[in-house]
Coordinates of N, CA and C and ligand atoms in Angstrom, one line a residue:
M1 N 109.0 96.1 92.1 CA 108.0 96.0 91.1 C 107.1 97.3 91.2
K2 N 106.8 97.8 90.0 CA 105.9 99.0 90.0 C 104.5 98.5 89.5
I3 N 103.5 98.9 90.2 CA 102.2 98.5 89.8 C 101.3 99.7 89.5
G4 N 100.6 99.7 88.4 CA 99.8 100.8 88.0 C 98.3 100.5 88.3
F5 N 97.6 101.5 88.7 CA 96.1 101.3 89.0 C 95.4 102.4 88.2
F6 N 94.3 102.1 87.6 CA 93.5 103.3 87.0 C 92.0 103.1 87.3
D7 N 91.4 104.3 87.3 CA 90.0 104.4 87.4 C 89.6 105.7 86.8
S8 N 88.3 106.0 86.7 CA 87.8 107.3 86.2 C 88.1 108.4 87.2
G9 N 88.2 108.0 88.5 CA 88.3 109.0 89.5 C 88.8 108.4 90.8
I10 N 88.2 108.8 91.9 CA 88.7 108.4 93.2 C 88.3 106.9 93.6
G11 N 87.4 106.3 92.9 CA 87.0 105.0 93.3 C 88.1 104.0 93.5
G12 N 89.1 104.0 92.6 CA 90.2 103.1 92.6 C 91.1 103.2 93.8
L13 N 91.0 104.3 94.5 CA 91.9 104.6 95.6 C 91.7 103.5 96.7
S14 N 90.5 102.9 96.9 CA 90.3 101.9 97.9 C 91.2 100.7 97.6
L15 N 91.4 100.4 96.3 CA 92.3 99.3 96.0 C 93.8 99.6 96.3
V16 N 94.1 100.9 96.0 CA 95.5 101.3 96.3 C 95.8 101.2 97.8
G17 N 94.8 101.6 98.6 CA 95.0 101.6 100.0 C 95.2 100.1 100.5
Y18 N 94.3 99.2 100.0 CA 94.4 97.8 100.5 C 95.7 97.2 99.9
A19 N 96.0 97.5 98.7 CA 97.2 96.9 98.1 C 98.5 97.4 98.9
R20 N 98.5 98.6 99.4 CA 99.6 99.0 100.2 C 99.8 98.2 101.4
T21 N 98.7 97.7 102.0 CA 98.9 96.9 103.2 C 99.5 95.5 102.9
K22 N 99.2 95.0 101.6 CA 99.7 93.7 101.2 C 101.1 93.8 100.6
L23 N 101.4 94.9 100.0 CA 102.7 95.0 99.3 C 103.4 96.3 99.7
P24 N 103.9 96.3 101.0 CA 104.4 97.6 101.5 C 105.6 98.2 100.8
D25 N 106.3 97.3 100.1 CA 107.5 97.9 99.4 C 107.4 98.2 97.9
A26 N 106.3 97.8 97.3 CA 106.2 98.0 95.9 C 105.9 99.4 95.6
D27 N 106.2 99.9 94.4 CA 105.9 101.3 94.0 C 104.5 101.2 93.3
F28 N 103.7 102.2 93.5 CA 102.4 102.3 92.9 C 102.3 103.6 92.1
I29 N 101.6 103.5 91.0 CA 101.2 104.7 90.3 C 99.6 104.6 90.1
F30 N 99.0 105.7 90.5 CA 97.5 105.7 90.4 C 97.1 106.8 89.4
Y31 N 96.3 106.4 88.4 CA 95.8 107.3 87.4 C 94.3 107.4 87.5
A32 N 93.9 108.6 87.9 CA 92.5 108.9 88.0 C 92.1 109.8 86.7
D33 N 91.3 109.2 85.9 CA 91.0 109.9 84.6 C 89.9 111.0 84.8
T34 N 90.2 112.0 85.7 CA 89.2 113.0 86.1 C 88.8 113.9 84.9
D35 N 89.6 113.9 83.9 CA 89.1 114.7 82.7 C 87.9 114.1 82.1
N36 N 87.8 112.8 82.3 CA 86.7 112.0 81.5 C 85.7 111.3 82.4
V37 N 85.8 111.6 83.8 CA 84.8 110.9 84.7 C 83.4 111.6 84.4
P38 N 82.3 110.8 84.3 CA 82.2 109.4 84.6 C 82.4 108.6 83.3
Y39 N 82.8 107.3 83.5 CA 82.9 106.4 82.5 C 81.6 105.6 82.2
G40 N 80.8 105.5 83.3 CA 79.6 104.6 83.3 C 78.5 105.0 82.4
T41 N 78.5 106.3 81.9 CA 77.5 106.7 80.9 C 78.0 106.8 79.5
K42 N 79.3 106.3 79.3 CA 79.9 106.4 78.0 C 79.6 105.0 77.2
T43 N 80.0 105.0 75.9 CA 79.9 103.8 75.1 C 81.1 102.9 75.4
K44 N 81.0 101.7 75.0 CA 82.1 100.7 75.1 C 83.3 101.2 74.4
E45 N 83.1 101.8 73.2 CA 84.3 102.2 72.4 C 85.0 103.4 73.1
E46 N 84.2 104.3 73.7 CA 84.8 105.4 74.4 C 85.6 104.9 75.6
I47 N 84.9 104.0 76.4 CA 85.6 103.5 77.6 C 86.8 102.8 77.2
T48 N 86.8 102.0 76.2 CA 88.0 101.2 75.8 C 89.1 102.2 75.4
A49 N 88.8 103.2 74.6 CA 89.8 104.1 74.2 C 90.5 104.8 75.4
L50 N 89.6 105.2 76.4 CA 90.2 105.9 77.6 C 91.0 105.0 78.4
S51 N 90.5 103.7 78.5 CA 91.3 102.7 79.3 C 92.6 102.4 78.6
D52 N 92.6 102.4 77.3 CA 93.9 102.1 76.6 C 94.9 103.3 76.9
K53 N 94.3 104.5 76.9 CA 95.2 105.7 77.1 C 95.8 105.6 78.5
A54 N 94.9 105.2 79.5 CA 95.4 105.1 80.9 C 96.5 104.0 81.0
A55 N 96.2 102.8 80.4 CA 97.1 101.7 80.5 C 98.5 102.1 79.8
S56 N 98.4 102.7 78.7 CA 99.7 103.0 78.0 C 100.4 104.1 78.7
F57 N 99.7 105.0 79.4 CA 100.4 106.0 80.2 C 101.1 105.3 81.4
L58 N 100.4 104.4 82.1 CA 101.0 103.7 83.2 C 102.2 102.9 82.8
I59 N 102.2 102.2 81.6 CA 103.3 101.4 81.2 C 104.5 102.4 80.8
S60 N 104.2 103.5 80.2 CA 105.2 104.5 79.9 C 105.9 105.0 81.2
K61 N 105.2 104.9 82.3 CA 105.8 105.3 83.6 C 106.5 104.1 84.3
G62 N 106.5 103.0 83.7 CA 107.2 101.8 84.2 C 106.4 100.8 84.9
A63 N 105.0 100.9 84.8 CA 104.2 99.8 85.4 C 104.5 98.5 84.8
E64 N 104.6 97.5 85.7 CA 104.9 96.1 85.2 C 103.7 95.2 85.4
A65 N 102.7 95.8 86.0 CA 101.4 95.1 86.1 C 100.3 96.2 86.3
I66 N 99.1 95.9 85.8 CA 98.1 97.0 85.9 C 96.8 96.4 86.5
V67 N 96.3 97.2 87.5 CA 95.0 96.8 88.1 C 94.0 97.8 87.5
I68 N 93.0 97.2 86.9 CA 91.9 98.1 86.4 C 90.9 98.3 87.6
A69 N 91.1 99.4 88.3 CA 90.4 99.6 89.6 C 89.0 100.2 89.3
C70 N 88.4 99.7 88.3 CA 87.1 100.2 87.8 C 86.3 99.1 87.2
N71 N 85.1 98.8 87.7 CA 84.3 97.8 87.2 C 83.8 98.1 85.7
T72 N 83.6 99.4 85.5 CA 83.1 99.8 84.1 C 84.2 99.5 83.1
A73 N 85.4 100.0 83.4 CA 86.5 99.8 82.5 C 86.8 98.3 82.3
T74 N 86.7 97.5 83.4 CA 87.0 96.1 83.3 C 85.9 95.5 82.3
S75 N 84.6 95.8 82.5 CA 83.6 95.2 81.6 C 83.9 95.6 80.2
A76 N 84.3 96.9 79.9 CA 84.4 97.3 78.6 C 85.7 96.9 77.9
A77 N 86.8 96.9 78.7 CA 88.1 96.9 78.0 C 89.1 95.9 78.4
A78 N 88.8 95.1 79.5 CA 89.8 94.1 80.0 C 90.4 93.2 78.9
P79 N 89.5 92.5 78.1 CA 90.0 91.6 77.1 C 90.9 92.4 76.0
Y80 N 90.5 93.6 75.7 CA 91.2 94.4 74.7 C 92.6 94.7 75.2
L81 N 92.7 95.1 76.5 CA 94.0 95.5 77.1 C 94.9 94.3 77.3
R82 N 94.3 93.1 77.6 CA 95.1 91.9 77.8 C 95.7 91.4 76.5
N83 N 94.9 91.7 75.5 CA 95.3 91.3 74.1 C 96.5 92.2 73.6
K84 N 96.4 93.5 74.0 CA 97.3 94.4 73.5 C 98.6 94.5 74.3
Y85 N 98.6 94.4 75.6 CA 99.8 94.6 76.4 C 100.2 93.2 77.0
N86 N 101.5 93.1 77.0 CA 102.1 91.8 77.5 C 102.5 91.9 78.9
I87 N 101.7 92.4 79.8 CA 101.9 92.4 81.2 C 100.7 92.0 81.9
P88 N 100.8 91.5 83.2 CA 99.5 91.1 83.9 C 98.5 92.3 84.0
I89 N 97.3 92.1 83.6 CA 96.3 93.1 83.7 C 95.1 92.5 84.5
I90 N 95.0 93.0 85.7 CA 94.0 92.4 86.6 C 92.7 93.3 86.7
G91 N 91.6 92.6 86.4 CA 90.3 93.4 86.4 C 89.6 93.2 87.7
I92 N 88.5 94.0 87.9 CA 87.7 93.8 89.1 C 86.3 93.4 88.6
E93 N 85.6 92.6 89.5 CA 84.2 92.3 89.1 C 83.4 92.5 90.4
P94 N 82.1 92.8 90.2 CA 81.2 92.9 91.4 C 81.2 91.6 92.2
A95 N 81.2 91.8 93.6 CA 81.4 90.6 94.5 C 80.1 89.8 94.6
V96 N 79.6 89.3 93.4 CA 78.4 88.5 93.4 C 78.6 87.1 93.9
K97 N 79.8 86.6 93.6 CA 80.2 85.2 94.1 C 80.1 85.1 95.6
P98 N 80.8 86.0 96.4 CA 80.6 85.9 97.9 C 79.2 86.2 98.3
A99 N 78.5 87.0 97.6 CA 77.1 87.4 98.0 C 76.2 86.2 98.0
V100 N 76.3 85.4 96.9 CA 75.3 84.3 96.8 C 75.6 83.2 97.7
K101 N 76.8 83.3 98.4 CA 77.1 82.3 99.4 C 76.5 82.6 100.8
I102 N 76.0 83.8 100.9 CA 75.3 84.2 102.2 C 74.2 83.3 102.4
P103 N 74.2 82.6 103.6 CA 73.1 81.6 103.8 C 71.7 82.2 103.9
G104 N 70.7 81.5 103.5 CA 69.3 81.9 103.5 C 68.9 82.2 102.1
H105 N 67.7 82.8 102.0 CA 67.1 83.0 100.7 C 66.8 84.5 100.4
K106 N 67.4 85.4 101.2 CA 67.1 86.8 101.0 C 67.7 87.3 99.7
R107 N 67.2 88.4 99.2 CA 67.7 89.0 98.0 C 69.0 89.7 98.1
I108 N 69.7 89.9 96.9 CA 71.0 90.5 96.9 C 70.8 91.7 95.8
L109 N 71.2 92.9 96.2 CA 71.1 94.0 95.3 C 72.5 94.4 94.8
V110 N 72.7 94.3 93.5 CA 74.0 94.8 92.9 C 73.7 96.1 92.3
I111 N 74.5 97.1 92.8 CA 74.4 98.5 92.2 C 75.7 98.8 91.5
A112 N 75.5 99.4 90.4 CA 76.7 99.7 89.5 C 76.4 100.9 88.6
T113 N 77.3 101.1 87.7 CA 77.1 102.2 86.7 C 76.1 101.7 85.6
P114 N 75.4 102.6 84.9 CA 74.5 102.1 83.8 C 75.3 101.2 82.8
F115 N 76.5 101.5 82.5 CA 77.3 100.6 81.6 C 77.4 99.2 82.1
T116 N 77.9 99.1 83.4 CA 78.1 97.8 84.0 C 76.8 97.0 84.1
V117 N 75.7 97.7 84.4 CA 74.4 97.0 84.6 C 73.9 96.4 83.3
K118 N 74.2 97.2 82.2 CA 73.6 96.6 80.9 C 74.6 95.7 80.2
E119 N 75.9 95.7 80.6 CA 76.9 94.9 79.9 C 76.7 93.4 80.1
K120 N 77.1 92.6 79.1 CA 77.0 91.2 79.1 C 77.8 90.6 80.3
K121 N 79.0 91.2 80.6 CA 79.9 90.6 81.6 C 79.2 90.3 82.9
L122 N 78.5 91.3 83.4 CA 77.8 91.2 84.7 C 76.6 90.1 84.6
H123 N 75.9 90.2 83.4 CA 74.8 89.2 83.3 C 75.3 87.8 83.2
D124 N 76.4 87.6 82.5 CA 77.0 86.3 82.4 C 77.4 85.8 83.8
L125 N 78.0 86.7 84.6 CA 78.5 86.3 86.0 C 77.2 85.9 86.8
V126 N 76.2 86.7 86.7 CA 75.0 86.4 87.5 C 74.4 85.1 87.0
D127 N 74.3 84.9 85.7 CA 73.7 83.7 85.2 C 74.5 82.5 85.7
R128 N 75.8 82.6 85.8 CA 76.7 81.5 86.2 C 76.5 81.2 87.7
V129 N 76.5 82.2 88.6 CA 76.6 81.9 90.0 C 75.3 82.0 90.8
D130 N 74.3 82.7 90.2 CA 73.1 83.0 91.0 C 72.0 81.9 90.7
I131 N 72.3 80.7 91.2 CA 71.5 79.6 91.0 C 70.1 79.8 91.5
E132 N 69.9 80.5 92.6 CA 68.6 80.6 93.2 C 67.9 81.9 92.8
H133 N 68.4 82.6 91.8 CA 67.8 83.8 91.3 C 67.5 84.8 92.4
R134 N 68.6 85.1 93.2 CA 68.4 86.1 94.3 C 68.9 87.5 93.9
V135 N 69.5 87.6 92.8 CA 70.2 88.9 92.5 C 69.3 89.9 91.7
D136 N 69.3 91.1 92.2 CA 68.7 92.2 91.4 C 69.8 93.2 91.1
M137 N 69.6 93.9 89.9 CA 70.7 94.9 89.5 C 70.1 96.3 89.3
L138 N 70.8 97.3 89.7 CA 70.2 98.6 89.6 C 71.4 99.6 89.4
P139 N 71.2 100.5 88.4 CA 72.2 101.6 88.2 C 72.0 102.7 89.2
T140 N 73.1 103.3 89.8 CA 73.0 104.4 90.7 C 74.1 105.4 90.3
P141 N 73.9 106.0 89.1 CA 75.1 106.8 88.5 C 75.4 108.0 89.3
E142 N 74.5 108.7 89.9 CA 74.8 110.0 90.6 C 75.8 109.8 91.7
L143 N 75.9 108.5 92.2 CA 76.9 108.3 93.3 C 78.3 108.6 92.9
V144 N 78.6 108.5 91.6 CA 79.9 108.8 91.2 C 80.2 110.3 91.4
K145 N 79.3 111.1 91.0 CA 79.5 112.6 91.2 C 79.6 112.9 92.7
F146 N 78.7 112.4 93.5 CA 78.8 112.6 95.0 C 80.2 112.2 95.5
A147 N 80.7 111.0 95.1 CA 82.0 110.5 95.6 C 83.1 111.4 95.1
E148 N 83.0 111.9 93.9 CA 84.1 112.7 93.4 C 84.3 114.0 94.2
H149 N 83.1 114.5 94.8 CA 83.2 115.7 95.7 C 83.5 115.3 97.1
G150 N 83.7 114.0 97.4 CA 83.9 113.6 98.8 C 82.6 113.8 99.6
E151 N 81.5 113.8 98.9 CA 80.2 113.9 99.6 C 79.6 112.5 99.9
F152 N 79.9 111.9 101.0 CA 79.6 110.5 101.2 C 78.4 110.2 102.1
E153 N 78.0 111.2 102.9 CA 76.9 110.9 103.9 C 75.9 112.0 104.0
S154 N 75.8 112.9 103.0 CA 75.0 114.1 103.2 C 73.5 113.7 103.0
D155 N 72.6 114.7 103.4 CA 71.2 114.5 103.2 C 70.9 114.2 101.7
K156 N 71.6 114.9 100.8 CA 71.3 114.8 99.4 C 71.6 113.4 98.9
V157 N 72.7 112.8 99.4 CA 73.0 111.4 99.1 C 71.9 110.5 99.6
K158 N 71.5 110.7 100.8 CA 70.5 109.8 101.4 C 69.2 109.9 100.6
E159 N 68.8 111.2 100.2 CA 67.6 111.4 99.5 C 67.7 110.6 98.1
Y160 N 68.8 110.8 97.5 CA 69.0 110.2 96.2 C 68.9 108.6 96.3
L161 N 69.6 108.1 97.3 CA 69.5 106.6 97.4 C 68.1 106.1 97.8
E162 N 67.5 106.9 98.7 CA 66.1 106.5 99.1 C 65.2 106.4 97.8
D163 N 65.4 107.4 97.0 CA 64.6 107.4 95.7 C 65.0 106.2 94.8
C164 N 66.3 105.9 94.7 CA 66.7 104.8 93.8 C 66.1 103.5 94.4
F165 N 66.0 103.4 95.7 CA 65.6 102.1 96.3 C 64.1 102.1 96.7
K166 N 63.3 103.1 96.2 CA 62.0 103.2 96.7 C 61.0 102.1 96.4
E167 N 61.3 101.4 95.3 CA 60.5 100.3 94.9 C 60.8 99.0 95.7
L168 N 61.9 99.0 96.4 CA 62.4 97.7 97.0 C 61.9 97.5 98.4
D169 N 61.6 96.3 98.7 CA 61.2 96.0 100.1 C 62.4 95.7 100.8
K170 N 62.9 96.7 101.6 CA 64.2 96.6 102.3 C 64.4 95.3 103.1
E171 N 63.3 94.9 103.7 CA 63.4 93.7 104.6 C 63.8 92.4 103.8
D172 N 63.6 92.5 102.5 CA 63.8 91.3 101.7 C 65.3 91.1 101.4
Y173 N 66.1 92.1 101.7 CA 67.5 92.1 101.2 C 68.5 91.7 102.3
C174 N 69.5 90.9 101.9 CA 70.6 90.6 102.9 C 71.9 91.2 102.5
A175 N 72.0 91.7 101.3 CA 73.3 92.3 100.8 C 73.2 93.3 99.8
V176 N 74.1 94.3 99.9 CA 74.3 95.3 98.8 C 75.7 95.1 98.2
V177 N 75.7 94.8 96.9 CA 77.1 94.6 96.3 C 77.4 95.8 95.6
C178 N 78.5 96.4 95.9 CA 79.0 97.7 95.3 C 79.7 97.3 94.0
G179 N 79.0 97.4 92.9 CA 79.6 97.0 91.6 C 80.3 98.2 90.9
C180 N 80.7 99.1 91.7 CA 81.4 100.3 91.2 C 82.4 100.7 92.3
T181 N 83.6 101.0 92.0 CA 84.6 101.2 93.1 C 84.3 102.5 93.8
H182 N 83.5 103.4 93.2 CA 83.2 104.6 93.9 C 82.2 104.4 95.1
F183 N 81.5 103.2 95.0 CA 80.3 103.1 95.9 C 80.5 102.7 97.3
I184 N 81.7 102.1 97.6 CA 81.9 101.6 98.9 C 81.9 102.7 100.0
H185 N 82.1 103.9 99.5 CA 82.1 105.1 100.4 C 80.7 105.4 101.0
F186 N 79.7 104.8 100.4 CA 78.3 105.1 100.9 C 77.8 104.0 101.8
K187 N 78.7 103.2 102.3 CA 78.3 102.1 103.2 C 77.4 102.5 104.3
K188 N 77.7 103.6 105.0 CA 77.0 104.1 106.1 C 75.5 104.4 105.7
V189 N 75.3 105.0 104.5 CA 73.9 105.3 104.1 C 73.2 104.0 103.7
F190 N 73.9 103.0 103.1 CA 73.3 101.7 102.8 C 72.8 101.1 104.2
L191 N 73.6 101.1 105.2 CA 73.2 100.6 106.5 C 72.0 101.3 107.1
D192 N 72.0 102.6 106.9 CA 70.9 103.4 107.4 C 69.6 103.0 106.7
I193 N 69.7 102.8 105.4 CA 68.5 102.5 104.6 C 68.0 101.1 104.8
F194 N 68.9 100.1 104.7 CA 68.6 98.7 104.7 C 68.6 98.1 106.1
G195 N 69.2 98.8 107.1 CA 69.3 98.3 108.5 C 70.7 97.7 108.7
P196 N 71.0 97.6 110.0 CA 72.4 97.3 110.4 C 72.8 95.9 110.0
N197 N 71.9 95.0 109.6 CA 72.3 93.6 109.3 C 72.6 93.4 107.9
I198 N 72.5 94.4 107.1 CA 72.8 94.2 105.6 C 74.3 94.1 105.4
A199 N 74.7 93.1 104.6 CA 76.1 93.0 104.3 C 76.4 94.0 103.1
V200 N 77.5 94.7 103.2 CA 77.9 95.6 102.1 C 79.2 95.1 101.5
L201 N 79.2 94.6 100.3 CA 80.3 93.9 99.7 C 80.9 94.7 98.5
D202 N 82.2 94.6 98.4 CA 82.8 95.1 97.1 C 83.9 94.2 96.7
G203 N 84.3 94.4 95.4 CA 85.3 93.5 94.9 C 86.8 93.9 95.0
G204 N 87.0 95.0 95.8 CA 88.4 95.5 95.9 C 89.4 94.6 96.5
K205 N 89.1 94.0 97.6 CA 90.0 93.1 98.3 C 90.3 91.9 97.5
G206 N 89.3 91.3 96.9 CA 89.4 90.1 96.1 C 90.4 90.4 94.9
T207 N 90.2 91.6 94.3 CA 91.0 92.0 93.2 C 92.5 92.1 93.6
V208 N 92.7 92.8 94.7 CA 94.1 93.0 95.2 C 94.7 91.6 95.5
N209 N 93.9 90.7 96.2 CA 94.4 89.4 96.5 C 94.8 88.6 95.2
N210 N 94.0 88.9 94.2 CA 94.3 88.2 92.9 C 95.6 88.8 92.3
L211 N 95.7 90.1 92.4 CA 97.0 90.7 91.9 C 98.2 90.1 92.6
C212 N 98.1 89.9 94.0 CA 99.2 89.4 94.7 C 99.5 88.0 94.3
R213 N 98.5 87.2 94.1 CA 98.7 85.8 93.6 C 99.4 85.8 92.3
H214 N 98.9 86.7 91.4 CA 99.5 86.8 90.1 C 100.9 87.2 90.0
I215 N 101.3 88.3 90.7 CA 102.6 88.8 90.6 C 103.6 87.9 91.4
K216 N 103.1 87.3 92.5 CA 104.0 86.4 93.2 C 104.3 85.1 92.4
G217 N 103.3 84.7 91.7 CA 103.5 83.6 90.7 C 104.5 83.9 89.6
E218 N 104.5 85.2 89.3 CA 105.4 85.6 88.2 C 106.8 86.0 88.8
G219 N 107.1 85.6 90.0 CA 108.4 85.9 90.6 C 108.6 87.3 91.0
Y220 N 107.5 87.9 91.6 CA 107.6 89.3 92.1 C 108.8 89.5 93.0
Q221 N 109.4 90.6 92.7 CA 110.6 91.0 93.5 C 110.6 92.5 93.8
V222 N 111.0 92.8 95.0 CA 111.2 94.3 95.3 C 112.6 94.6 95.0
N223 N 112.8 95.7 94.2 CA 114.1 96.2 93.9 C 114.6 97.0 95.1
K224 N 115.9 97.1 95.2 CA 116.5 97.8 96.4 C 116.0 99.3 96.4
E225 N 115.9 99.9 95.2 CA 115.6 101.3 95.1 C 114.1 101.6 95.4
Q226 N 113.3 100.5 95.5 CA 111.9 100.7 95.7 C 111.6 100.9 97.2
S227 N 110.7 101.8 97.4 CA 110.5 102.3 98.8 C 109.0 102.3 99.2
G228 N 108.2 101.7 98.4 CA 106.8 101.7 98.8 C 106.2 103.1 98.5
K229 N 106.6 103.7 97.4 CA 106.1 105.1 97.1 C 104.9 105.0 96.2
T230 N 103.9 105.9 96.4 CA 102.8 106.0 95.5 C 102.8 107.3 94.9
S231 N 102.7 107.3 93.5 CA 102.5 108.7 92.9 C 101.1 108.7 92.2
Y232 N 100.5 109.9 92.2 CA 99.1 110.0 91.8 C 99.1 110.9 90.5
Y233 N 98.3 110.5 89.6 CA 98.1 111.3 88.4 C 96.7 111.6 88.1
R234 N 96.4 112.7 87.5 CA 95.0 113.0 87.0 C 95.1 113.1 85.5
S235 N 94.6 112.1 84.8 CA 94.6 112.0 83.4 C 96.0 112.4 82.8
G236 N 97.0 111.9 83.4 CA 98.4 112.1 82.9 C 99.2 113.2 83.5
R237 N 98.6 114.0 84.4 CA 99.3 115.1 85.0 C 99.6 114.7 86.5
E238 N 100.8 114.8 86.9 CA 101.1 114.4 88.2 C 100.5 115.3 89.2
I239 N 99.9 114.8 90.3 CA 99.3 115.6 91.3 C 100.3 116.0 92.3
T240 N 100.5 117.3 92.5 CA 101.5 117.7 93.5 C 100.9 118.6 94.5
D241 N 99.6 119.1 94.2 CA 99.1 120.1 95.2 C 98.6 119.4 96.4
K242 N 98.9 120.0 97.6 CA 98.7 119.4 98.9 C 97.3 119.0 99.2
D243 N 96.4 119.9 98.7 CA 94.9 119.7 99.0 C 94.4 118.4 98.4
T244 N 94.8 118.2 97.1 CA 94.3 117.0 96.5 C 95.0 115.8 97.1
L245 N 96.2 115.8 97.4 CA 96.9 114.7 98.0 C 96.3 114.4 99.4
E246 N 96.0 115.4 100.1 CA 95.3 115.2 101.4 C 93.9 114.6 101.2
F247 N 93.2 115.1 100.2 CA 91.9 114.5 99.9 C 92.0 113.0 99.5
Y248 N 93.0 112.7 98.7 CA 93.2 111.3 98.3 C 93.5 110.4 99.6
K249 N 94.3 111.0 100.5 CA 94.6 110.2 101.7 C 93.4 110.0 102.5
M250 N 92.5 111.0 102.6 CA 91.3 110.9 103.4 C 90.4 109.8 102.7
V251 N 90.3 109.8 101.4 CA 89.5 108.9 100.7 C 90.0 107.4 100.9
I252 N 91.3 107.2 100.9 CA 91.8 105.9 101.2 C 91.5 105.4 102.6
K253 N 91.6 106.4 103.5 CA 91.2 106.0 104.9 C 89.8 105.7 105.1
H254 N 88.9 106.5 104.4 CA 87.5 106.4 104.5 C 87.1 105.0 104.0
A255 N 87.7 104.6 102.9 CA 87.3 103.3 102.2 C 87.7 102.1 103.2
A256 N 88.7 102.3 104.0 CA 89.2 101.2 104.9 C 88.4 101.1 106.2
E257 N 87.5 102.1 106.4 CA 86.8 102.1 107.7 C 85.6 101.1 107.8
Ligands
DGL1 N1 84.6 103.6 89.5 C1 84.1 103.1 88.3 C2 83.5 101.7 88.4 O1 84.0 100.9 89.2 C3 83.3 103.9 87.3 C4 82.6 105.2 87.7 C5 82.3 106.1 86.5 O2 83.2 106.7 86.1 O3 81.2 106.0 86.0 O4 82.7 101.3 87.6

């Protein structure tokens, strides 16, 4: 089976890395839409059109299931893509459900792109599961740029996040939910700012587990010629240069740490 993943950039690589541990023999294609990153400041129509382009590219390369490894694209385009393409399309959502199960009454901070924070999908999810009204939502769009440069722990990142969180009483929080796949890379800085007891959650693993349930239910099979190969594309162009492939490997490793 060939599985396609797409994101606006490197964020989705954490899902590719985790999926590889669960599906060692499947072939993966990863599409990073780096010509159009960031998605989170675009309109629903723009994000839907870009997501459609990514999905149709992955299908043209043989993808038999697609993981939308991007919260923003899931909020904007998942129903559209599911309606248009007749293959499993798995979306990601911020890990609000596990966060509200954390015992106690402390607050939960969901950070995401401006699009995800204002979209109905996240508000509906919070309304459904946040019975005690513990969840706050905040956009932190600059993190996408930092992540694209592989800048995960610099002073500039820390200054930016301290400024984003300046109004918050850090002691009140028990969890930071990364509602954007680029954000898990800043875990160390979240721990620095909120203290070592803060839980940092993201929806990547849950999404991949959901993919596995889905494709196994559909009679998932590894073909003989499949070797557990992953190919990487930037907005439709195959990545062959060593530096970028090394960077992607480093990003996958960093997300798993
Ligand atoms: N990684 C994406 C997400 O999960 C979007 C980042 C962006 O392009 O703004 O929302």
